[in-house]
Tab-separated table of C-alpha atoms in Angstrom:
chain	number	residue	atom	x	y	z
Q	228	ALA	CA	-10.756	7.704	4.460
Q	229	GLN	CA	-9.823	5.891	7.617
Q	230	LYS	CA	-7.439	3.005	7.139
Q	231	VAL	CA	-8.616	1.393	10.372
Q	232	THR	CA	-12.142	1.826	11.635
Q	233	GLN	CA	-13.276	0.974	15.111
Q	234	ALA	CA	-16.931	1.876	15.023
Q	235	GLN	CA	-17.539	1.238	18.703
Q	236	THR	CA	-16.378	4.271	20.638
Q	237	GLU	CA	-17.404	3.045	24.075
Q	238	ILE	CA	-18.669	-0.275	25.381
Q	239	SER	CA	-19.846	-1.175	28.872
Q	240	VAL	CA	-20.388	-4.731	30.014
Q	241	VAL	CA	-21.043	-6.401	33.309
Q	242	GLU	CA	-18.278	-8.590	34.660
Q	243	LYS	CA	-18.234	-12.134	33.262
Q	244	GLU	CA	-20.031	-11.139	30.083
Q	245	ASP	CA	-18.371	-11.746	26.717
Q	246	VAL	CA	-17.577	-8.723	24.568
Q	247	THR	CA	-16.422	-8.333	20.966
Q	248	LEU	CA	-14.508	-5.323	19.730
Q	249	ASP	CA	-14.842	-4.706	16.011
Q	250	CYS	CA	-12.100	-3.619	13.641
Q	251	VAL	CA	-12.360	-3.024	9.900
Q	252	TYR	CA	-9.320	-2.103	7.857
Q	253	GLU	CA	-8.578	-0.888	4.361
Q	254	THR	CA	-5.465	-1.643	2.353
Q	255	ARG	CA	-4.370	-2.326	-1.219
Q	256	ASP	CA	-1.296	-4.245	-0.162
Q	257	THR	CA	-1.240	-8.019	-0.257
Q	258	THR	CA	1.283	-8.145	2.568
Q	259	TYR	CA	0.310	-6.346	5.708
Q	260	TYR	CA	0.074	-6.866	9.450
Q	261	LEU	CA	-2.728	-6.337	11.899
Q	262	PHE	CA	-2.374	-5.663	15.597
Q	263	TRP	CA	-4.380	-5.155	18.734
Q	264	TYR	CA	-3.073	-3.027	21.589
Q	265	LYS	CA	-4.456	-2.322	25.033
Q	266	GLN	CA	-4.021	1.086	26.643
Q	267	PRO	CA	-4.898	1.070	30.350
Q	268	PRO	CA	-5.399	4.347	32.248
Q	269	SER	CA	-1.654	4.476	32.910
Q	270	GLY	CA	-1.252	5.271	29.214
Q	271	GLU	CA	1.332	2.717	28.109
Q	272	LEU	CA	0.317	0.709	25.046
Q	273	VAL	CA	0.465	-3.017	25.606
Q	274	PHE	CA	0.866	-5.387	22.668
Q	275	LEU	CA	-1.785	-8.120	22.480
Q	276	ILE	CA	-1.471	-9.791	19.089
Q	277	ARG	CA	0.083	-9.514	15.626
Q	278	ARG	CA	-1.341	-11.256	12.584
Q	279	ASN	CA	0.080	-11.228	9.054
Q	280	SER	CA	-2.136	-11.059	6.007
Q	281	PHE	CA	-1.399	-14.622	4.964
Q	282	ASP	CA	-2.502	-16.206	8.194
Q	283	GLU	CA	-6.261	-16.243	8.577
Q	284	GLN	CA	-6.331	-18.757	11.369
Q	285	ASN	CA	-8.246	-17.573	14.368
Q	286	GLU	CA	-6.234	-17.388	17.545
Q	287	ILE	CA	-7.101	-17.946	21.164
Q	288	SER	CA	-4.999	-16.874	24.108
Q	289	GLY	CA	-6.661	-17.503	27.423
Q	290	ARG	CA	-9.800	-15.383	27.569
Q	291	TYR	CA	-8.798	-13.507	24.410
Q	292	SER	CA	-9.605	-14.587	20.879
Q	293	TRP	CA	-9.240	-12.978	17.492
Q	294	ASN	CA	-11.213	-13.517	14.296
Q	295	PHE	CA	-9.418	-12.443	11.117
Q	296	GLN	CA	-11.508	-12.450	7.927
Q	297	LYS	CA	-9.871	-11.068	4.792
Q	298	SER	CA	-13.118	-11.351	2.843
Q	299	THR	CA	-14.677	-8.661	5.026
Q	300	SER	CA	-11.391	-6.901	5.949
Q	301	SER	CA	-12.136	-7.420	9.594
Q	302	PHE	CA	-10.015	-8.357	12.586
Q	303	ASN	CA	-12.318	-8.616	15.576
Q	304	PHE	CA	-11.283	-9.181	19.171
Q	305	THR	CA	-13.365	-11.067	21.721
Q	306	ILE	CA	-12.871	-11.125	25.465
Q	307	THR	CA	-14.598	-14.021	27.160
Q	308	ALA	CA	-15.790	-13.758	30.759
Q	309	SER	CA	-14.685	-10.139	31.050
Q	310	GLN	CA	-13.022	-8.884	34.204
Q	311	VAL	CA	-12.677	-5.436	35.711
Q	312	VAL	CA	-8.966	-5.467	34.838
Q	313	ASP	CA	-9.956	-5.600	31.168
Q	314	SER	CA	-11.215	-2.026	31.406
Q	315	ALA	CA	-9.048	0.001	29.020
Q	316	VAL	CA	-8.955	1.530	25.572
Q	317	TYR	CA	-8.273	-1.033	22.877
Q	318	PHE	CA	-6.685	-0.093	19.575
Q	319	CYS	CA	-6.623	-1.999	16.337
Q	320	ALA	CA	-3.730	-1.159	14.014
Q	321	LEU	CA	-2.610	-1.878	10.461
Q	322	SER	CA	0.983	-1.934	9.237
Q	323	GLU	CA	1.785	-1.587	5.540
Q	324	PRO	CA	5.272	-2.060	4.100
Q	325	LEU	CA	7.155	0.873	2.618
Q	326	LYS	CA	9.566	0.730	-0.313
Q	327	ASN	CA	12.618	1.276	1.846
Q	328	THR	CA	11.865	-1.780	4.025
Q	329	GLY	CA	10.162	0.363	6.627
Q	330	ASN	CA	6.518	0.179	7.619
Q	331	GLN	CA	3.684	2.683	7.848
Q	332	PHE	CA	1.521	2.158	10.893
Q	333	TYR	CA	-2.153	3.166	11.166
Q	334	PHE	CA	-4.150	3.021	14.380
Q	335	GLY	CA	-7.897	3.118	14.772
Q	336	THR	CA	-9.542	5.627	17.076
Q	337	GLY	CA	-9.914	3.049	19.815
Q	338	THR	CA	-12.744	1.439	21.745
Q	339	SER	CA	-13.068	2.302	25.403
Q	340	LEU	CA	-14.172	-0.779	27.317
Q	341	THR	CA	-15.597	-0.502	30.808
Q	342	VAL	CA	-16.249	-3.682	32.747
Q	343	ILE	CA	-18.679	-3.098	35.584
Q	344	PRO	CA	-18.259	-5.294	38.675
F	50	ASP	CA	15.684	-5.930	31.184
F	51	ALA	CA	14.643	-2.305	30.957
F	52	GLY	CA	11.801	-1.462	28.662
F	53	VAL	CA	11.550	1.528	26.367
F	54	THR	CA	12.319	4.690	28.274
F	55	GLN	CA	11.297	8.215	27.373
F	56	SER	CA	12.197	11.571	28.800
F	57	PRO	CA	10.910	13.847	30.020
F	58	THR	CA	7.635	12.479	31.366
F	59	HIS	CA	5.841	15.772	31.173
F	60	LEU	CA	6.681	19.036	29.479
F	61	ILE	CA	5.032	22.427	29.268
F	62	LYS	CA	6.071	24.783	26.487
F	63	THR	CA	4.877	28.053	25.017
F	64	ARG	CA	3.733	28.557	21.439
F	65	GLY	CA	6.635	29.190	19.116
F	66	GLN	CA	9.183	27.385	21.263
F	67	HIS	CA	11.165	24.302	20.332
F	68	VAL	CA	11.092	20.937	22.111
F	69	THR	CA	13.267	17.826	22.096
F	70	LEU	CA	11.930	14.486	23.260
F	71	ARG	CA	14.169	11.510	23.925
F	72	CYS	CA	13.743	7.772	23.654
F	73	SER	CA	15.933	4.815	24.542
F	74	PRO	CA	14.912	1.514	22.963
F	75	ILE	CA	15.052	-1.895	24.510
F	76	SER	CA	18.569	-3.302	24.477
F	77	GLY	CA	19.167	-5.092	21.182
F	78	HIS	CA	16.429	-3.240	19.328
F	79	LYS	CA	17.696	-1.258	16.367
F	80	SER	CA	14.507	0.407	15.217
F	81	VAL	CA	12.553	3.235	16.784
F	82	SER	CA	9.218	4.711	15.782
F	83	TRP	CA	7.559	7.894	17.023
F	84	TYR	CA	3.834	8.496	17.389
F	85	GLN	CA	1.638	11.411	18.403
F	86	GLN	CA	-1.505	10.627	20.378
F	87	VAL	CA	-3.963	13.447	20.818
F	88	LEU	CA	-6.414	12.981	23.676
F	89	GLY	CA	-9.228	10.653	22.684
F	90	GLN	CA	-7.567	9.536	19.450
F	91	GLY	CA	-5.375	6.692	18.332
F	92	PRO	CA	-1.620	7.172	17.905
F	93	GLN	CA	-0.558	8.820	14.657
F	94	PHE	CA	2.664	7.629	13.049
F	95	ILE	CA	5.353	10.330	12.778
F	96	PHE	CA	8.679	8.659	11.998
F	97	GLN	CA	10.441	5.327	11.859
F	98	TYR	CA	14.208	4.963	12.100
F	99	TYR	CA	16.373	1.920	11.606
F	100	GLU	CA	20.149	1.869	11.835
F	101	LYS	CA	20.172	5.672	12.016
F	102	GLU	CA	18.283	6.046	8.748
F	103	GLU	CA	14.751	7.303	8.308
F	104	ARG	CA	12.624	4.448	6.984
F	105	GLY	CA	9.176	5.936	7.264
F	106	ARG	CA	7.479	9.285	7.696
F	107	GLY	CA	3.868	10.071	8.483
F	108	ASN	CA	1.845	13.059	7.400
F	109	PHE	CA	3.414	15.658	9.665
F	110	PRO	CA	4.826	19.097	8.781
F	111	ASP	CA	8.531	19.801	8.440
F	112	ARG	CA	8.488	21.311	11.927
F	113	PHE	CA	8.792	17.727	13.079
F	114	SER	CA	12.174	16.068	12.719
F	115	ALA	CA	13.983	13.170	14.323
F	116	ARG	CA	17.259	11.377	14.393
F	117	GLN	CA	18.716	8.154	15.689
F	118	PHE	CA	22.090	7.850	17.325
F	119	PRO	CA	24.727	5.085	17.069
F	120	ASN	CA	23.452	3.582	20.342
F	121	TYR	CA	19.976	3.428	18.696
F	122	SER	CA	18.451	6.000	21.009
F	123	SER	CA	16.419	8.669	19.284
F	124	GLU	CA	15.319	12.271	19.539
F	125	LEU	CA	12.150	13.851	18.240
F	126	ASN	CA	12.341	17.587	17.648
F	127	VAL	CA	9.420	19.915	17.113
F	128	ASN	CA	9.987	23.530	16.117
F	129	ALA	CA	7.643	26.514	16.288
F	130	LEU	CA	5.234	24.771	18.602
F	131	LEU	CA	1.515	25.201	18.066
F	132	LEU	CA	-1.304	24.630	20.511
F	133	GLY	CA	-2.320	21.637	18.398
F	134	ASP	CA	0.988	19.938	19.131
F	135	SER	CA	-0.225	19.254	22.655
F	136	ALA	CA	-0.356	15.469	22.875
F	137	LEU	CA	1.176	12.321	24.262
F	138	TYR	CA	4.274	11.439	22.246
F	139	LEU	CA	4.985	7.753	22.175
F	140	CYS	CA	8.158	5.980	21.224
F	141	ALA	CA	8.187	2.340	20.208
F	142	SER	CA	11.151	0.080	19.683
F	143	HIS	CA	11.462	-3.103	17.700
F	144	TYR	CA	14.258	-5.325	16.547
F	145	GLY	CA	14.164	-5.003	12.768
F	146	PRO	CA	13.450	-2.411	10.112
F	147	GLY	CA	9.818	-3.249	9.568
F	148	SER	CA	7.533	-2.446	12.448
F	149	GLY	CA	4.947	-4.738	10.987
F	150	SER	CA	7.040	-7.838	11.053
F	151	TYR	CA	8.267	-7.409	14.584
F	152	GLU	CA	6.475	-6.791	17.807
F	153	GLN	CA	6.642	-3.145	18.848
F	154	TYR	CA	7.198	-2.244	22.476
F	155	PHE	CA	5.943	1.162	23.524
F	156	GLY	CA	7.371	3.501	26.095
F	157	PRO	CA	5.264	5.366	28.661
F	158	GLY	CA	5.222	8.500	26.538
F	159	THR	CA	5.981	12.180	27.023
F	160	ARG	CA	3.007	14.400	27.738
F	161	LEU	CA	3.580	17.729	25.956
F	162	THR	CA	1.385	20.696	26.752
F	163	VAL	CA	1.697	23.817	24.637
F	164	THR	CA	0.223	27.000	26.107
């Protein structure tokens, strides 16, 4: 079973529209971390946000906002007033602690967002 | 400050050969993680090293191995290459032992093609 599910494979929106990228995760740990990364065509993963399992406060950073709901194991990402530069593949990821203080990282399959001018 | 660097950028190998990929973390970062990203998929966790010790291992065969050096740089080695090993190999560095509790910074990756 997938630890992180991003059901939306591809999304296209017209510039200035709002778009929400869905992420559902699965874990038995009580302590874990959730992430969103952006991968533009250049290929380098860019960190967007980290959220620990004890902090369910929603977060807003400019046009970006995140909605973390433990009850539904979801960590959704909304871009407001999308821009062409937002076009990229977005990955949701889950990090679970290991016994030796390390962490196991799981990425979703990604959502390819295309913003049409 | 320099970001995470990886070498080489691109690599073409033949089935059965061996390959070594290199990664230099951000200055001050003591932990390195390796990922394999097959085209159209999300990165798959391979290894995590902290202070030269392996701290995490993903579901990869023993053909994959890694090590971390005293300067915190790292090598990923893959033996007996298969066509399915063709992928983008990403290195990420972070300050502490747990990649979840610290922000990971990714390098540009090494594109490996096995023919």
